[in-house]
Amino acid sequence: MSKKILAYGEAMVEFNQSIDNPRYYLEGFGGDTSNFCIAAARQGADTAYVSAVGDDHFGKSLQALWKAERVDDAHVSVVQDAPSGVYFVTHDNAGHHFTYLRSNSAASRYTPAHLPLQAIAEAKVLHLSGISLAISESACDAGLAAMAHARKNGTLTSLDTNLRLRLWPLERARARMAEAFALCDICLPSWEDVSALTGLEDRDAIVDKLLGYGVKLVAFKLGKDGCYVATSAERRMVAAYPVDAIDATGAGDCFGGAFIAQLVDGKDPFEAARYANVAAAISTTGYGAVAPIPTAEQVRGVLSRLN
């Protein structure tokens, strides 16, 4: 059965240092496109994940997560001789810090030959990110091939910029992301990412640049300032929902999943952005990337009070 929303990338197991006892770490989950998929699923969307995990405890934990979240993992390969990716979050007076163990991971070995071409052709939206393209040369080739195949078959493509210069140098990132922008229908940029990728500092100049690639819809994530939604016909700020945030980890992924789920459900981009702003804001009121992602009922409850 075809899924309406597919996401491609790498999911990881998280070990988050305890504030009370720094020698202990709480096991959780991360990975931007997996977070996106879970956020979309919690809004009621029909989702599936495209990736690979190791044949290990962490891979099995991720599969159990997707099952619990009603994310189809039929297109997640299990690799015998490569590990699942993990990362550690440590804390000090300067904030929180990330240490990744993902070199030669199962997902980084993904190639175009592994792509579920029929599922991509039958989906409504294929989503990926800058990280999906940065983890390895072969994973990048697979991501761009997936976008090209989606476009050929009428599937919309969604791209979150998520620039991580630990994974690739800026020059390479700019070149490969330019290829991705040219295959992108819906772009979900963040300020620091897209200003580095384009070399531009003006919001409308950046939007002009993205639309110039052929992007049809830009939802520019601006954190506590909200979201700037732009098409070739209209541009409008959509106000944020104010909350007392305690942890913004994964908030952008939550926004993206909620936004795309709303678009697939037939909402216009500005209505979808208002919904997604509320979802992302709620997600910052708890700890971690996955646990505080709200359900549709929670988001609608807030929106009903705002209306």
mmCIF file of C-alpha atoms in Angstrom:
data_model
loop_
_atom_site.group_PDB
_atom_site.id
_atom_site.type_symbol
_atom_site.label_atom_id
_atom_site.label_comp_id
_atom_site.label_asym_id
_atom_site.label_seq_id
_atom_site.Cartn_x
_atom_site.Cartn_y
_atom_site.Cartn_z
ATOM 1 C CA MET A 1 0.000 0.000 0.000
ATOM 2 C CA SER A 2 1.453 3.352 -0.986
ATOM 3 C CA LYS A 3 2.110 5.983 1.676
ATOM 4 C CA LYS A 4 1.261 9.659 1.336
ATOM 5 C CA ILE A 5 4.464 10.939 2.986
ATOM 6 C CA LEU A 6 7.883 9.299 2.673
ATOM 7 C CA ALA A 7 10.992 10.581 4.463
ATOM 8 C CA TYR A 8 14.569 9.610 3.596
ATOM 9 C CA GLY A 9 17.623 9.964 5.847
ATOM 10 C CA GLU A 10 19.259 8.601 8.973
ATOM 11 C CA ALA A 11 17.615 7.895 12.307
ATOM 12 C CA MET A 12 19.830 7.623 15.387
ATOM 13 C CA VAL A 13 19.685 6.518 18.992
ATOM 14 C CA GLU A 14 20.345 9.321 21.472
ATOM 15 C CA PHE A 15 22.110 9.162 24.830
ATOM 16 C CA ASN A 16 21.330 12.307 26.785
ATOM 17 C CA GLN A 17 23.444 13.079 29.838
ATOM 18 C CA SER A 18 21.533 13.284 33.100
ATOM 19 C CA ILE A 19 21.608 16.715 34.714
ATOM 20 C CA ASP A 20 21.370 15.162 38.187
ATOM 21 C CA ASN A 21 24.069 12.526 37.636
ATOM 22 C CA PRO A 22 26.438 13.215 34.704
ATOM 23 C CA ARG A 23 27.625 9.602 34.704
ATOM 24 C CA TYR A 24 24.205 8.432 33.541
ATOM 25 C CA TYR A 25 22.647 8.835 30.106
ATOM 26 C CA LEU A 26 18.997 8.480 29.119
ATOM 27 C CA GLU A 27 18.370 6.543 25.921
ATOM 28 C CA GLY A 28 16.173 8.289 23.369
ATOM 29 C CA PHE A 29 15.865 8.849 19.639
ATOM 30 C CA GLY A 30 16.831 11.439 17.055
ATOM 31 C CA GLY A 31 17.584 11.959 13.401
ATOM 32 C CA ASP A 32 15.909 14.883 11.668
ATOM 33 C CA THR A 33 13.913 13.060 9.004
ATOM 34 C CA SER A 34 12.784 10.363 11.449
ATOM 35 C CA ASN A 35 11.623 13.111 13.817
ATOM 36 C CA PHE A 36 9.809 14.682 10.852
ATOM 37 C CA CYS A 37 8.077 11.402 10.025
ATOM 38 C CA ILE A 38 6.949 10.869 13.623
ATOM 39 C CA ALA A 39 5.649 14.436 13.830
ATOM 40 C CA ALA A 40 3.631 13.933 10.640
ATOM 41 C CA ALA A 41 2.297 10.602 11.908
ATOM 42 C CA ARG A 42 1.191 12.150 15.212
ATOM 43 C CA GLN A 43 -0.870 14.619 13.182
ATOM 44 C CA GLY A 44 -2.633 11.658 11.569
ATOM 45 C CA ALA A 45 -0.650 11.455 8.327
ATOM 46 C CA ASP A 46 0.094 8.193 6.526
ATOM 47 C CA THR A 47 3.905 7.965 6.635
ATOM 48 C CA ALA A 48 6.839 5.689 5.853
ATOM 49 C CA TYR A 49 10.573 5.941 6.425
ATOM 50 C CA VAL A 50 13.308 5.126 3.898
ATOM 51 C CA SER A 51 16.712 4.317 5.384
ATOM 52 C CA ALA A 52 18.943 1.580 6.791
ATOM 53 C CA VAL A 53 19.840 0.469 10.312
ATOM 54 C CA GLY A 54 22.340 -1.985 11.703
ATOM 55 C CA ASP A 55 21.441 -5.492 12.796
ATOM 56 C CA ASP A 56 21.969 -4.477 16.408
ATOM 57 C CA HIS A 57 20.151 -3.427 19.581
ATOM 58 C CA PHE A 58 19.912 0.185 18.413
ATOM 59 C CA GLY A 59 18.434 -0.760 15.047
ATOM 60 C CA LYS A 60 15.822 -2.896 16.782
ATOM 61 C CA SER A 61 15.028 -0.006 19.146
ATOM 62 C CA LEU A 62 14.424 2.278 16.178
ATOM 63 C CA GLN A 63 12.189 -0.290 14.503
ATOM 64 C CA ALA A 64 10.185 -0.596 17.716
ATOM 65 C CA LEU A 65 9.874 3.194 17.841
ATOM 66 C CA TRP A 66 8.484 3.392 14.303
ATOM 67 C CA LYS A 67 6.034 0.598 15.007
ATOM 68 C CA ALA A 68 4.809 2.392 18.135
ATOM 69 C CA GLU A 69 4.470 5.660 16.199
ATOM 70 C CA ARG A 70 2.666 4.054 13.227
ATOM 71 C CA VAL A 71 5.480 4.907 10.821
ATOM 72 C CA ASP A 72 5.866 2.177 8.193
ATOM 73 C CA ASP A 73 9.468 0.901 8.151
ATOM 74 C CA ALA A 74 9.057 -1.596 5.319
ATOM 75 C CA HIS A 75 11.594 0.454 3.321
ATOM 76 C CA VAL A 76 14.235 0.440 6.080
ATOM 77 C CA SER A 77 16.987 -2.052 5.277
ATOM 78 C CA VAL A 78 18.755 -4.011 8.032
ATOM 79 C CA VAL A 79 22.499 -4.165 7.358
ATOM 80 C CA GLN A 80 24.474 -7.040 8.865
ATOM 81 C CA ASP A 81 27.962 -5.529 8.855
ATOM 82 C CA ALA A 82 27.352 -1.861 9.711
ATOM 83 C CA PRO A 83 26.161 -0.223 12.940
ATOM 84 C CA SER A 84 23.174 1.995 13.573
ATOM 85 C CA GLY A 85 24.159 5.603 14.225
ATOM 86 C CA VAL A 86 24.192 6.918 17.798
ATOM 87 C CA TYR A 87 24.929 10.277 19.386
ATOM 88 C CA PHE A 88 25.568 11.663 22.844
ATOM 89 C CA VAL A 89 24.297 14.904 24.335
ATOM 90 C CA THR A 90 26.400 16.394 27.148
ATOM 91 C CA HIS A 91 25.666 19.486 29.198
ATOM 92 C CA ASP A 92 27.741 22.220 30.809
ATOM 93 C CA ASN A 93 27.461 25.929 31.607
ATOM 94 C CA ALA A 94 27.786 26.777 27.912
ATOM 95 C CA GLY A 95 24.753 24.666 26.980
ATOM 96 C CA HIS A 96 24.378 21.244 25.388
ATOM 97 C CA HIS A 97 26.874 19.595 23.051
ATOM 98 C CA PHE A 98 26.521 16.768 20.551
ATOM 99 C CA THR A 99 28.972 13.948 19.847
ATOM 100 C CA TYR A 100 28.089 11.721 16.890
ATOM 101 C CA LEU A 101 29.143 8.148 16.186
ATOM 102 C CA ARG A 102 27.809 7.697 12.669
ATOM 103 C CA SER A 103 30.884 7.123 10.497
ATOM 104 C CA ASN A 104 30.324 4.087 8.233
ATOM 105 C CA SER A 105 26.846 3.625 9.698
ATOM 106 C CA ALA A 106 24.228 1.515 7.930
ATOM 107 C CA ALA A 107 22.406 4.598 6.644
ATOM 108 C CA SER A 108 25.633 6.126 5.312
ATOM 109 C CA ARG A 109 26.046 3.055 3.081
ATOM 110 C CA TYR A 110 22.708 3.680 1.390
ATOM 111 C CA THR A 111 22.927 3.879 -2.423
ATOM 112 C CA PRO A 112 20.559 4.677 -5.303
ATOM 113 C CA ALA A 113 20.162 0.932 -5.891
ATOM 114 C CA HIS A 114 18.411 0.622 -2.517
ATOM 115 C CA LEU A 115 15.663 3.155 -3.293
ATOM 116 C CA PRO A 116 12.023 1.952 -3.236
ATOM 117 C CA LEU A 117 11.212 3.524 -6.581
ATOM 118 C CA GLN A 118 7.585 2.399 -6.763
ATOM 119 C CA ALA A 119 6.823 3.742 -3.278
ATOM 120 C CA ILE A 120 8.416 7.094 -4.181
ATOM 121 C CA ALA A 121 6.413 7.297 -7.413
ATOM 122 C CA GLU A 122 3.146 6.576 -5.576
ATOM 123 C CA ALA A 123 3.697 8.974 -2.643
ATOM 124 C CA LYS A 124 2.222 12.456 -2.318
ATOM 125 C CA VAL A 125 5.418 13.932 -0.811
ATOM 126 C CA LEU A 126 9.038 12.797 -0.478
ATOM 127 C CA HIS A 127 10.917 14.595 2.297
ATOM 128 C CA LEU A 128 14.650 14.764 2.965
ATOM 129 C CA SER A 129 17.199 17.148 4.423
ATOM 130 C CA GLY A 130 20.684 18.495 4.057
ATOM 131 C CA ILE A 131 21.803 15.847 6.547
ATOM 132 C CA SER A 132 20.289 13.123 4.346
ATOM 133 C CA LEU A 133 22.690 14.274 1.615
ATOM 134 C CA ALA A 134 25.708 14.984 3.833
ATOM 135 C CA ILE A 135 26.298 11.671 5.612
ATOM 136 C CA SER A 136 28.101 10.101 2.625
ATOM 137 C CA GLU A 137 28.644 10.375 -1.118
ATOM 138 C CA SER A 138 26.412 7.373 -1.825
ATOM 139 C CA ALA A 139 23.644 8.612 0.475
ATOM 140 C CA CYS A 140 23.775 11.968 -1.308
ATOM 141 C CA ASP A 141 23.533 10.279 -4.694
ATOM 142 C CA ALA A 142 20.572 8.281 -3.412
ATOM 143 C CA GLY A 143 18.812 11.361 -2.087
ATOM 144 C CA LEU A 144 19.199 13.311 -5.322
ATOM 145 C CA ALA A 145 18.120 10.270 -7.354
ATOM 146 C CA ALA A 146 15.057 9.921 -5.131
ATOM 147 C CA MET A 147 14.148 13.579 -5.716
ATOM 148 C CA ALA A 148 14.592 13.230 -9.474
ATOM 149 C CA HIS A 149 12.448 10.088 -9.523
ATOM 150 C CA ALA A 150 9.778 11.802 -7.416
ATOM 151 C CA ARG A 151 9.652 14.773 -9.768
ATOM 152 C CA LYS A 152 9.457 12.496 -12.824
ATOM 153 C CA ASN A 153 6.437 10.743 -11.320
ATOM 154 C CA GLY A 154 4.531 13.737 -9.958
ATOM 155 C CA THR A 155 5.474 13.269 -6.299
ATOM 156 C CA LEU A 156 6.174 16.560 -4.516
ATOM 157 C CA THR A 157 9.590 16.947 -2.916
ATOM 158 C CA SER A 158 10.176 18.611 0.452
ATOM 159 C CA LEU A 159 13.629 19.702 1.626
ATOM 160 C CA ASP A 160 14.785 20.944 5.034
ATOM 161 C CA THR A 161 18.144 22.714 4.659
ATOM 162 C CA ASN A 162 19.635 21.377 7.966
ATOM 163 C CA LEU A 163 23.250 22.294 7.219
ATOM 164 C CA ARG A 164 25.851 20.433 9.302
ATOM 165 C CA LEU A 165 29.387 21.537 8.433
ATOM 166 C CA ARG A 166 30.813 18.727 10.574
ATOM 167 C CA LEU A 167 29.551 16.381 7.861
ATOM 168 C CA TRP A 168 30.726 18.195 4.730
ATOM 169 C CA PRO A 169 32.609 21.378 3.790
ATOM 170 C CA LEU A 170 30.612 24.453 2.826
ATOM 171 C CA GLU A 171 31.799 24.421 -0.794
ATOM 172 C CA ARG A 172 30.522 20.876 -1.326
ATOM 173 C CA ALA A 173 27.337 21.608 0.616
ATOM 174 C CA ARG A 174 26.587 24.589 -1.603
ATOM 175 C CA ALA A 175 27.132 22.563 -4.790
ATOM 176 C CA ARG A 176 25.034 19.559 -3.817
ATOM 177 C CA MET A 177 22.305 21.576 -2.128
ATOM 178 C CA ALA A 178 21.994 23.670 -5.287
ATOM 179 C CA GLU A 179 21.227 20.416 -7.106
ATOM 180 C CA ALA A 180 18.655 19.589 -4.450
ATOM 181 C CA PHE A 181 17.035 23.046 -4.614
ATOM 182 C CA ALA A 182 16.582 22.552 -8.363
ATOM 183 C CA LEU A 183 14.597 19.368 -7.617
ATOM 184 C CA CYS A 184 12.671 20.824 -4.676
ATOM 185 C CA ASP A 185 8.985 21.816 -4.600
ATOM 186 C CA ILE A 186 8.676 22.747 -0.909
ATOM 187 C CA CYS A 187 11.680 24.212 0.929
ATOM 188 C CA LEU A 188 11.855 24.473 4.727
ATOM 189 C CA PRO A 189 14.961 26.568 5.409
ATOM 190 C CA SER A 190 16.357 27.848 8.684
ATOM 191 C CA TRP A 191 18.146 31.200 8.809
ATOM 192 C CA GLU A 192 21.744 30.177 9.559
ATOM 193 C CA ASP A 193 21.599 27.252 7.129
ATOM 194 C CA VAL A 194 20.236 29.030 4.113
ATOM 195 C CA SER A 195 22.210 32.255 4.577
ATOM 196 C CA ALA A 196 25.415 30.165 4.616
ATOM 197 C CA LEU A 197 24.308 28.167 1.575
ATOM 198 C CA THR A 198 23.298 31.209 -0.479
ATOM 199 C CA GLY A 199 25.699 33.831 0.875
ATOM 200 C CA LEU A 200 22.713 36.155 1.317
ATOM 201 C CA GLU A 201 21.498 37.988 4.430
ATOM 202 C CA ASP A 202 18.227 39.548 3.279
ATOM 203 C CA ARG A 203 15.119 37.436 3.856
ATOM 204 C CA ASP A 204 13.400 38.298 0.589
ATOM 205 C CA ALA A 205 16.615 37.962 -1.393
ATOM 206 C CA ILE A 206 16.971 34.430 -0.017
ATOM 207 C CA VAL A 207 13.372 33.628 -0.927
ATOM 208 C CA ASP A 208 13.950 35.055 -4.425
ATOM 209 C CA LYS A 209 16.999 32.817 -4.780
ATOM 210 C CA LEU A 210 15.054 29.708 -3.749
ATOM 211 C CA LEU A 211 12.092 30.494 -5.989
ATOM 212 C CA GLY A 212 14.586 31.065 -8.784
ATOM 213 C CA TYR A 213 15.659 27.428 -8.533
ATOM 214 C CA GLY A 214 12.056 26.434 -9.225
ATOM 215 C CA VAL A 215 10.926 25.952 -5.620
ATOM 216 C CA LYS A 216 7.149 26.487 -5.476
ATOM 217 C CA LEU A 217 6.675 27.051 -1.733
ATOM 218 C CA VAL A 218 9.073 28.333 0.933
ATOM 219 C CA ALA A 219 8.319 28.065 4.650
ATOM 220 C CA PHE A 220 11.177 30.027 6.234
ATOM 221 C CA LYS A 221 11.521 28.920 9.867
ATOM 222 C CA LEU A 222 12.353 31.882 12.107
ATOM 223 C CA GLY A 223 12.013 30.339 15.588
ATOM 224 C CA LYS A 224 10.300 32.580 18.113
ATOM 225 C CA ASP A 225 9.568 35.087 15.331
ATOM 226 C CA GLY A 226 7.371 32.575 13.520
ATOM 227 C CA CYS A 227 7.484 31.577 9.885
ATOM 228 C CA TYR A 228 7.736 33.479 6.594
ATOM 229 C CA VAL A 229 5.662 31.697 3.961
ATOM 230 C CA ALA A 230 6.294 32.557 0.329
ATOM 231 C CA THR A 231 5.106 31.498 -3.103
ATOM 232 C CA SER A 232 5.527 33.213 -6.432
ATOM 233 C CA ALA A 233 2.205 34.969 -5.800
ATOM 234 C CA GLU A 234 2.258 35.914 -2.104
ATOM 235 C CA ARG A 235 4.524 36.317 0.937
ATOM 236 C CA ARG A 236 3.315 36.558 4.497
ATOM 237 C CA MET A 237 4.646 36.285 8.058
ATOM 238 C CA VAL A 238 2.813 33.752 10.201
ATOM 239 C CA ALA A 239 3.173 34.559 13.886
ATOM 240 C CA ALA A 240 4.699 32.111 16.347
ATOM 241 C CA TYR A 241 2.758 30.665 19.266
ATOM 242 C CA PRO A 242 4.511 31.947 22.428
ATOM 243 C CA VAL A 243 5.473 29.381 25.079
ATOM 244 C CA ASP A 244 8.008 29.020 27.876
ATOM 245 C CA ALA A 245 10.467 26.890 25.916
ATOM 246 C CA ILE A 246 12.841 24.585 27.783
ATOM 247 C CA ASP A 247 14.374 22.533 24.937
ATOM 248 C CA ALA A 248 14.178 23.375 21.235
ATOM 249 C CA THR A 249 15.767 20.094 20.100
ATOM 250 C CA GLY A 250 13.880 18.834 17.046
ATOM 251 C CA ALA A 251 11.448 21.773 16.943
ATOM 252 C CA GLY A 252 12.253 22.459 13.289
ATOM 253 C CA ASP A 253 11.658 18.801 12.429
ATOM 254 C CA CYS A 254 8.335 18.930 14.258
ATOM 255 C CA PHE A 255 7.382 22.048 12.301
ATOM 256 C CA GLY A 256 8.217 20.334 9.015
ATOM 257 C CA GLY A 257 6.278 17.162 9.770
ATOM 258 C CA ALA A 258 3.217 19.063 10.930
ATOM 259 C CA PHE A 259 3.416 21.501 7.986
ATOM 260 C CA ILE A 260 3.660 18.809 5.319
ATOM 261 C CA ALA A 261 0.928 16.727 7.005
ATOM 262 C CA GLN A 262 -1.381 19.740 6.857
ATOM 263 C CA LEU A 263 -0.567 20.403 3.192
ATOM 264 C CA VAL A 264 -1.301 16.782 2.310
ATOM 265 C CA ASP A 265 -4.573 17.138 4.210
ATOM 266 C CA GLY A 266 -5.539 19.956 1.855
ATOM 267 C CA LYS A 267 -4.785 23.029 3.964
ATOM 268 C CA ASP A 268 -3.404 26.176 2.338
ATOM 269 C CA PRO A 269 0.244 27.034 3.140
ATOM 270 C CA PHE A 270 -0.561 29.862 5.555
ATOM 271 C CA GLU A 271 -3.058 27.786 7.530
ATOM 272 C CA ALA A 272 -0.590 24.894 7.536
ATOM 273 C CA ALA A 273 2.165 27.183 8.848
ATOM 274 C CA ARG A 274 -0.045 28.468 11.678
ATOM 275 C CA TYR A 275 -0.775 24.880 12.707
ATOM 276 C CA ALA A 276 2.897 23.888 12.424
ATOM 277 C CA ASN A 277 4.021 26.897 14.478
ATOM 278 C CA VAL A 278 1.800 25.728 17.330
ATOM 279 C CA ALA A 279 3.027 22.131 17.036
ATOM 280 C CA ALA A 280 6.689 23.214 17.069
ATOM 281 C CA ALA A 281 6.125 25.549 20.023
ATOM 282 C CA ILE A 282 4.498 22.778 22.076
ATOM 283 C CA SER A 283 7.438 20.492 21.266
ATOM 284 C CA THR A 284 9.826 22.924 22.996
ATOM 285 C CA THR A 285 8.016 22.601 26.339
ATOM 286 C CA GLY A 286 9.479 19.116 26.952
ATOM 287 C CA TYR A 287 12.895 17.490 26.661
ATOM 288 C CA GLY A 288 14.207 15.592 23.670
ATOM 289 C CA ALA A 289 13.400 15.479 19.982
ATOM 290 C CA VAL A 290 10.597 12.904 19.984
ATOM 291 C CA ALA A 291 8.806 12.649 23.335
ATOM 292 C CA PRO A 292 7.314 16.189 23.375
ATOM 293 C CA ILE A 293 6.037 16.160 19.771
ATOM 294 C CA PRO A 294 2.320 16.905 20.184
ATOM 295 C CA THR A 295 -0.609 14.999 18.756
ATOM 296 C CA ALA A 296 -3.185 16.546 16.474
ATOM 297 C CA GLU A 297 -5.610 16.746 19.395
ATOM 298 C CA GLN A 298 -3.154 18.830 21.410
ATOM 299 C CA VAL A 299 -2.499 21.221 18.536
ATOM 300 C CA ARG A 300 -6.172 21.612 17.703
ATOM 301 C CA GLY A 301 -6.909 22.266 21.356
ATOM 302 C CA VAL A 302 -4.542 25.236 21.320
ATOM 303 C CA LEU A 303 -5.859 26.510 18.000
ATOM 304 C CA SER A 304 -9.458 26.339 19.240
ATOM 305 C CA ARG A 305 -8.524 28.588 22.164
ATOM 306 C CA LEU A 306 -6.742 31.031 19.831
ATOM 307 C CA ASN A 307 -9.625 31.309 17.361
#
